[in-house]
PDB file of C-alpha atoms in Angstrom:
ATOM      1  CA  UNK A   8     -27.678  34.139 -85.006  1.00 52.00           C
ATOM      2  CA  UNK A   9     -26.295  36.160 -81.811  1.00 57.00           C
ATOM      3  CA  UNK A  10     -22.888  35.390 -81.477  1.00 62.00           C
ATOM      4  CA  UNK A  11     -22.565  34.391 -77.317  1.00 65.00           C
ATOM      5  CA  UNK A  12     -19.842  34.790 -75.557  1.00 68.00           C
ATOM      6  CA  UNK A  13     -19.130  32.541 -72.268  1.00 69.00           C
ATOM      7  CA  UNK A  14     -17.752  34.907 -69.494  1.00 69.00           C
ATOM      8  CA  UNK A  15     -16.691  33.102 -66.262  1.00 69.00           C
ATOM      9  CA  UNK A  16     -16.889  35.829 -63.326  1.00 65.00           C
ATOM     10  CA  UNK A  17     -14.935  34.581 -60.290  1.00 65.00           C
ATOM     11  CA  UNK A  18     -16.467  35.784 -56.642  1.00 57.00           C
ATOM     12  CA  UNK A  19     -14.591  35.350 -53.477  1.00 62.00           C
ATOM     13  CA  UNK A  20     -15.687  32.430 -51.325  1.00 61.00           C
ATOM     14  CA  UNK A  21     -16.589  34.608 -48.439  1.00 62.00           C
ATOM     15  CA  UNK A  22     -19.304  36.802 -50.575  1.00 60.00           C
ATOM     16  CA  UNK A  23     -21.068  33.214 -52.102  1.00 58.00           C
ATOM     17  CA  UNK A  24     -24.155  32.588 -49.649  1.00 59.00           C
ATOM     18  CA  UNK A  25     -26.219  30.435 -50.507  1.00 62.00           C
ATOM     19  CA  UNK A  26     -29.569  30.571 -50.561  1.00 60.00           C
ATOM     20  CA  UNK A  27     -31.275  28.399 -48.006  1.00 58.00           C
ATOM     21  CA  UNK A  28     -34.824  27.350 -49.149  1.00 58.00           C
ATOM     22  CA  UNK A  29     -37.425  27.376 -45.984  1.00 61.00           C
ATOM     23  CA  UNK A  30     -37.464  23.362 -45.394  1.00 60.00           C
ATOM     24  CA  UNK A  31     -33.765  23.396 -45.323  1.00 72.00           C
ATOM     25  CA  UNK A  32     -33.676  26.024 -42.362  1.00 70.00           C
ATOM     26  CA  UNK A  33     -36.294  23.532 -40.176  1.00 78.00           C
ATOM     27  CA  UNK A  34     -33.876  20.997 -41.311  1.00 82.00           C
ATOM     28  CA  UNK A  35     -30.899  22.113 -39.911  1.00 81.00           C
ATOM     29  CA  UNK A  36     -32.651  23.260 -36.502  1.00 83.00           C
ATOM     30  CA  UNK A  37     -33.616  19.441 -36.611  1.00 85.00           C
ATOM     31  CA  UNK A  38     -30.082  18.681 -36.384  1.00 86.00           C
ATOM     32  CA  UNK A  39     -28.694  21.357 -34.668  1.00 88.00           C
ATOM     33  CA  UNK A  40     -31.101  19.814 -32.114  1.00 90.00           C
ATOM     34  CA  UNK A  41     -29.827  16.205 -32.274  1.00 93.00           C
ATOM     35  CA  UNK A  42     -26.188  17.596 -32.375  1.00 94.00           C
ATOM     36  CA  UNK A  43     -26.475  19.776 -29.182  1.00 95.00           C
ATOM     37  CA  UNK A  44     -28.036  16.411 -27.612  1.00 95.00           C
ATOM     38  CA  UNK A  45     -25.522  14.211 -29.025  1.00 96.00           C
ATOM     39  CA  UNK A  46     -23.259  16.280 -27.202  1.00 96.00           C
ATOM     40  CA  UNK A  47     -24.998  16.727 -24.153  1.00 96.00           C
ATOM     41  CA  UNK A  48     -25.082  12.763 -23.838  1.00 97.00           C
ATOM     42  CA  UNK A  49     -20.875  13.066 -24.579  1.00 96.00           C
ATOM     43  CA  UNK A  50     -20.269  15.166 -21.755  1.00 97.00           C
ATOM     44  CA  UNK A  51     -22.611  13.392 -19.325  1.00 97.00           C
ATOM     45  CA  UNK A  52     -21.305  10.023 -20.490  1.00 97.00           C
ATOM     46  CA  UNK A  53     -17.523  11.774 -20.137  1.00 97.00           C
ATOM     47  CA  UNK A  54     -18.534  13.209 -16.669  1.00 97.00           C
ATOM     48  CA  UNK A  55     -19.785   9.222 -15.757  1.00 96.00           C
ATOM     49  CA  UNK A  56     -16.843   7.896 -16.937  1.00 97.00           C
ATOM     50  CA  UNK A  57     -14.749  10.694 -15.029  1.00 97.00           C
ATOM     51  CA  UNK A  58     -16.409   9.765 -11.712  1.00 97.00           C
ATOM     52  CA  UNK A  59     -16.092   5.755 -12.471  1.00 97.00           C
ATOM     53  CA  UNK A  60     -12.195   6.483 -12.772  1.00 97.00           C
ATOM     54  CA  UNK A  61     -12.005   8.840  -9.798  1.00 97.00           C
ATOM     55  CA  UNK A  62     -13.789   6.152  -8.109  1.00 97.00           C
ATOM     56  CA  UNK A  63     -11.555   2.987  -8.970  1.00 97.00           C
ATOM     57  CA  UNK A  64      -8.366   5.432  -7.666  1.00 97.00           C
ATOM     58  CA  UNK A  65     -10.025   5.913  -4.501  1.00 97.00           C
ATOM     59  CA  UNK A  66     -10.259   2.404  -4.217  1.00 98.00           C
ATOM     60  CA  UNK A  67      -7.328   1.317  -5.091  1.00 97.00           C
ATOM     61  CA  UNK A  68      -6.092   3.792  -3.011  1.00 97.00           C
ATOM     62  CA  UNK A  69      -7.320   2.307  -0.157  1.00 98.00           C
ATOM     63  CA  UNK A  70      -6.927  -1.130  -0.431  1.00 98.00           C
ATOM     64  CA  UNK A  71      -3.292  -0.162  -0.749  1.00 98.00           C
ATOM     65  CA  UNK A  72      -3.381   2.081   2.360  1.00 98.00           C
ATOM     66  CA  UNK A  73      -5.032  -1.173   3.472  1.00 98.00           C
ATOM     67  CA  UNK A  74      -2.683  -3.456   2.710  1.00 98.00           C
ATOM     68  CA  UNK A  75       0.010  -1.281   3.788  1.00 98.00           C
ATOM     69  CA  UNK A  76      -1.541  -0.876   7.329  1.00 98.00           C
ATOM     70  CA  UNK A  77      -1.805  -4.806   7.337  1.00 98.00           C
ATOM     71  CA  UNK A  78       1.813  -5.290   6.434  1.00 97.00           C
ATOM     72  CA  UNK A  79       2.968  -2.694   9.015  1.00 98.00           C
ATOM     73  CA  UNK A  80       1.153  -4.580  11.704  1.00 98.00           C
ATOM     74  CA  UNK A  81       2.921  -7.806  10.553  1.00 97.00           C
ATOM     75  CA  UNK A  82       5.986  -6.837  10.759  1.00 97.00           C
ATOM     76  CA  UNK A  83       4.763  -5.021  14.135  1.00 97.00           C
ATOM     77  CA  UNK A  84       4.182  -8.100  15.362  1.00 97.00           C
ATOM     78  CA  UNK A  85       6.888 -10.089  13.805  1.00 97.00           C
ATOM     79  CA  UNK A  86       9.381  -7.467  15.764  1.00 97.00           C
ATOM     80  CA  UNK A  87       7.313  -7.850  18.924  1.00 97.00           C
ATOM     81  CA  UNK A  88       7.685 -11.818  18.438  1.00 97.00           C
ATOM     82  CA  UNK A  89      11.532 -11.591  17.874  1.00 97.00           C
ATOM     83  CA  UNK A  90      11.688  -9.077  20.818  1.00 97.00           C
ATOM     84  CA  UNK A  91      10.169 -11.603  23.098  1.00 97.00           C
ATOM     85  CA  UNK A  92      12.196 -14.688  21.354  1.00 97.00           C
ATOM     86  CA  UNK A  93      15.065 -12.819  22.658  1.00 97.00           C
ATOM     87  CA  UNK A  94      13.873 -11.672  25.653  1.00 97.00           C
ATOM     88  CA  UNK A  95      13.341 -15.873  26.646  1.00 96.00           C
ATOM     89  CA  UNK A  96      16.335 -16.398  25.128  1.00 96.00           C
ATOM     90  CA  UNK A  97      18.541 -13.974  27.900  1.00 97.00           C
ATOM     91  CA  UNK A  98      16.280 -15.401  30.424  1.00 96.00           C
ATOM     92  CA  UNK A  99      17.367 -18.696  29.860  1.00 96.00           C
ATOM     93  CA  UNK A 100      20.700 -18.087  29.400  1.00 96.00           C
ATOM     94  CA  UNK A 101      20.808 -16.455  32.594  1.00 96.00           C
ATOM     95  CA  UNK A 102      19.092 -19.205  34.463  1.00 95.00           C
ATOM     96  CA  UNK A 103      21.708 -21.717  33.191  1.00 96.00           C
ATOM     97  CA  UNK A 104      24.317 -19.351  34.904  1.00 95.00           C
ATOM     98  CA  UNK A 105      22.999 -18.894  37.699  1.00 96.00           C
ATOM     99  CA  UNK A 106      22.144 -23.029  37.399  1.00 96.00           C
ATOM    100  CA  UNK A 107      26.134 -23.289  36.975  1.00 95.00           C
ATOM    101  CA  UNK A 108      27.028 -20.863  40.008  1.00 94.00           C
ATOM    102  CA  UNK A 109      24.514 -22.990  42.605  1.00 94.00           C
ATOM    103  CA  UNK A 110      26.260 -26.231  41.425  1.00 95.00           C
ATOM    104  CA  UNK A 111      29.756 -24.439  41.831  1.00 95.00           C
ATOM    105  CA  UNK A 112      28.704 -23.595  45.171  1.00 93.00           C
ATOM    106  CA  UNK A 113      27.497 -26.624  45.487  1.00 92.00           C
ATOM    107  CA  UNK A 114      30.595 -28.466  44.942  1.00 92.00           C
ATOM    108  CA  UNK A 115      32.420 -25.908  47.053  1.00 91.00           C
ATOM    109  CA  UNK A 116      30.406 -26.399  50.161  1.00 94.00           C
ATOM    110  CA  UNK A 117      30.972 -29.976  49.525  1.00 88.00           C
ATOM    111  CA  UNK A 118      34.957 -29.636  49.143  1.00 88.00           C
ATOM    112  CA  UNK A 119      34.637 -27.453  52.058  1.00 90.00           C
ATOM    113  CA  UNK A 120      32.885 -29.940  53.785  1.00 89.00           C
ATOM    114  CA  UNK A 121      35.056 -32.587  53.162  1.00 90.00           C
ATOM    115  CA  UNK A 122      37.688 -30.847  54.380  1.00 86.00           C
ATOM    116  CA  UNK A 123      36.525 -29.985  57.476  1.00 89.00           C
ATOM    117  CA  UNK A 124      35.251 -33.921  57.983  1.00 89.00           C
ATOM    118  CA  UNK A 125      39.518 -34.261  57.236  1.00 86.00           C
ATOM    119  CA  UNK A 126      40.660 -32.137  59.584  1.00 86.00           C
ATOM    120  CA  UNK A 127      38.274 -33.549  62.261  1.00 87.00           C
ATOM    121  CA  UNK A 128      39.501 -37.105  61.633  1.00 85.00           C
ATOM    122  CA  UNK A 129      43.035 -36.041  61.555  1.00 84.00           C
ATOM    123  CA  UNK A 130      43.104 -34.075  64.976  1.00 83.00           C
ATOM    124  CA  UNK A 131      40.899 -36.888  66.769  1.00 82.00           C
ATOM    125  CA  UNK A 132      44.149 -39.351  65.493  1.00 82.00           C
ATOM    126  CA  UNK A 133      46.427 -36.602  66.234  1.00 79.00           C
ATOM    127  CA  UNK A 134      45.418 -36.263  69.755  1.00 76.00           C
ATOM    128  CA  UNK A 135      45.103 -40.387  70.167  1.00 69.00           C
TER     129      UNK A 135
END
């Protein structure tokens, strides 16, 4: 009987290559294959979803410019509807004055006239 003697001979993992039998090598070209479309279907699908996103901001964007446009034009027209508010409101304020000075004329023509009516009366008795 030979006497045997177990050796254990360590190799660095960078010199250990495998052998690849001739079915394995079609094998992984199979699935190099599907990977490379797997991840030709990622970056289209990525690219998709890109251009959905940059699609939703451009909306958005506009329906605030939108709504921002609409707002300015209401309070456009809220200021133009408080300009003219006040604009009727001088009016009439200067209407009543001008109301108030006729009827102080008024009364002062009247005065004037009824003074004048007086001093008529009192030189026709004065010269009786």
């Amino acid at each position: 009987m030979s006497d045997i003697t177990e050796q254990t001979v360590v190799v660095p993992k960078e010199e250990v290559v495998p052998a690849i039998p001739e079915a394995t090598v079609e094998e992984t070209a199979i699935v190099a294959a599907v990977e490379e479309e797997q991840k030709k279907q990622e970056q289209e699908d990525k690219e998709a979803q890109e251009k959905k996103e940059q699609e939703q901001a451009a909306e958005k964007e506009a329906a605030e410019k939108k709504a921002a446009a609409e707002k300015a034009a209401a309070e456009e027209e809220a200021a133009k509807k408080a300009a003219a508010e006040e604009e009727a409101r001088v009016a009439a304020e200067k209407a009543a004055a001008e109301e108030e000075a006729a009827r102080v004329a008024a009364e002062k023509t009247a005065a004037e006239e009824e003074a004048r009516v007086a001093a008529e009366k009192a030189e026709e008795e004065a010269a009786r």
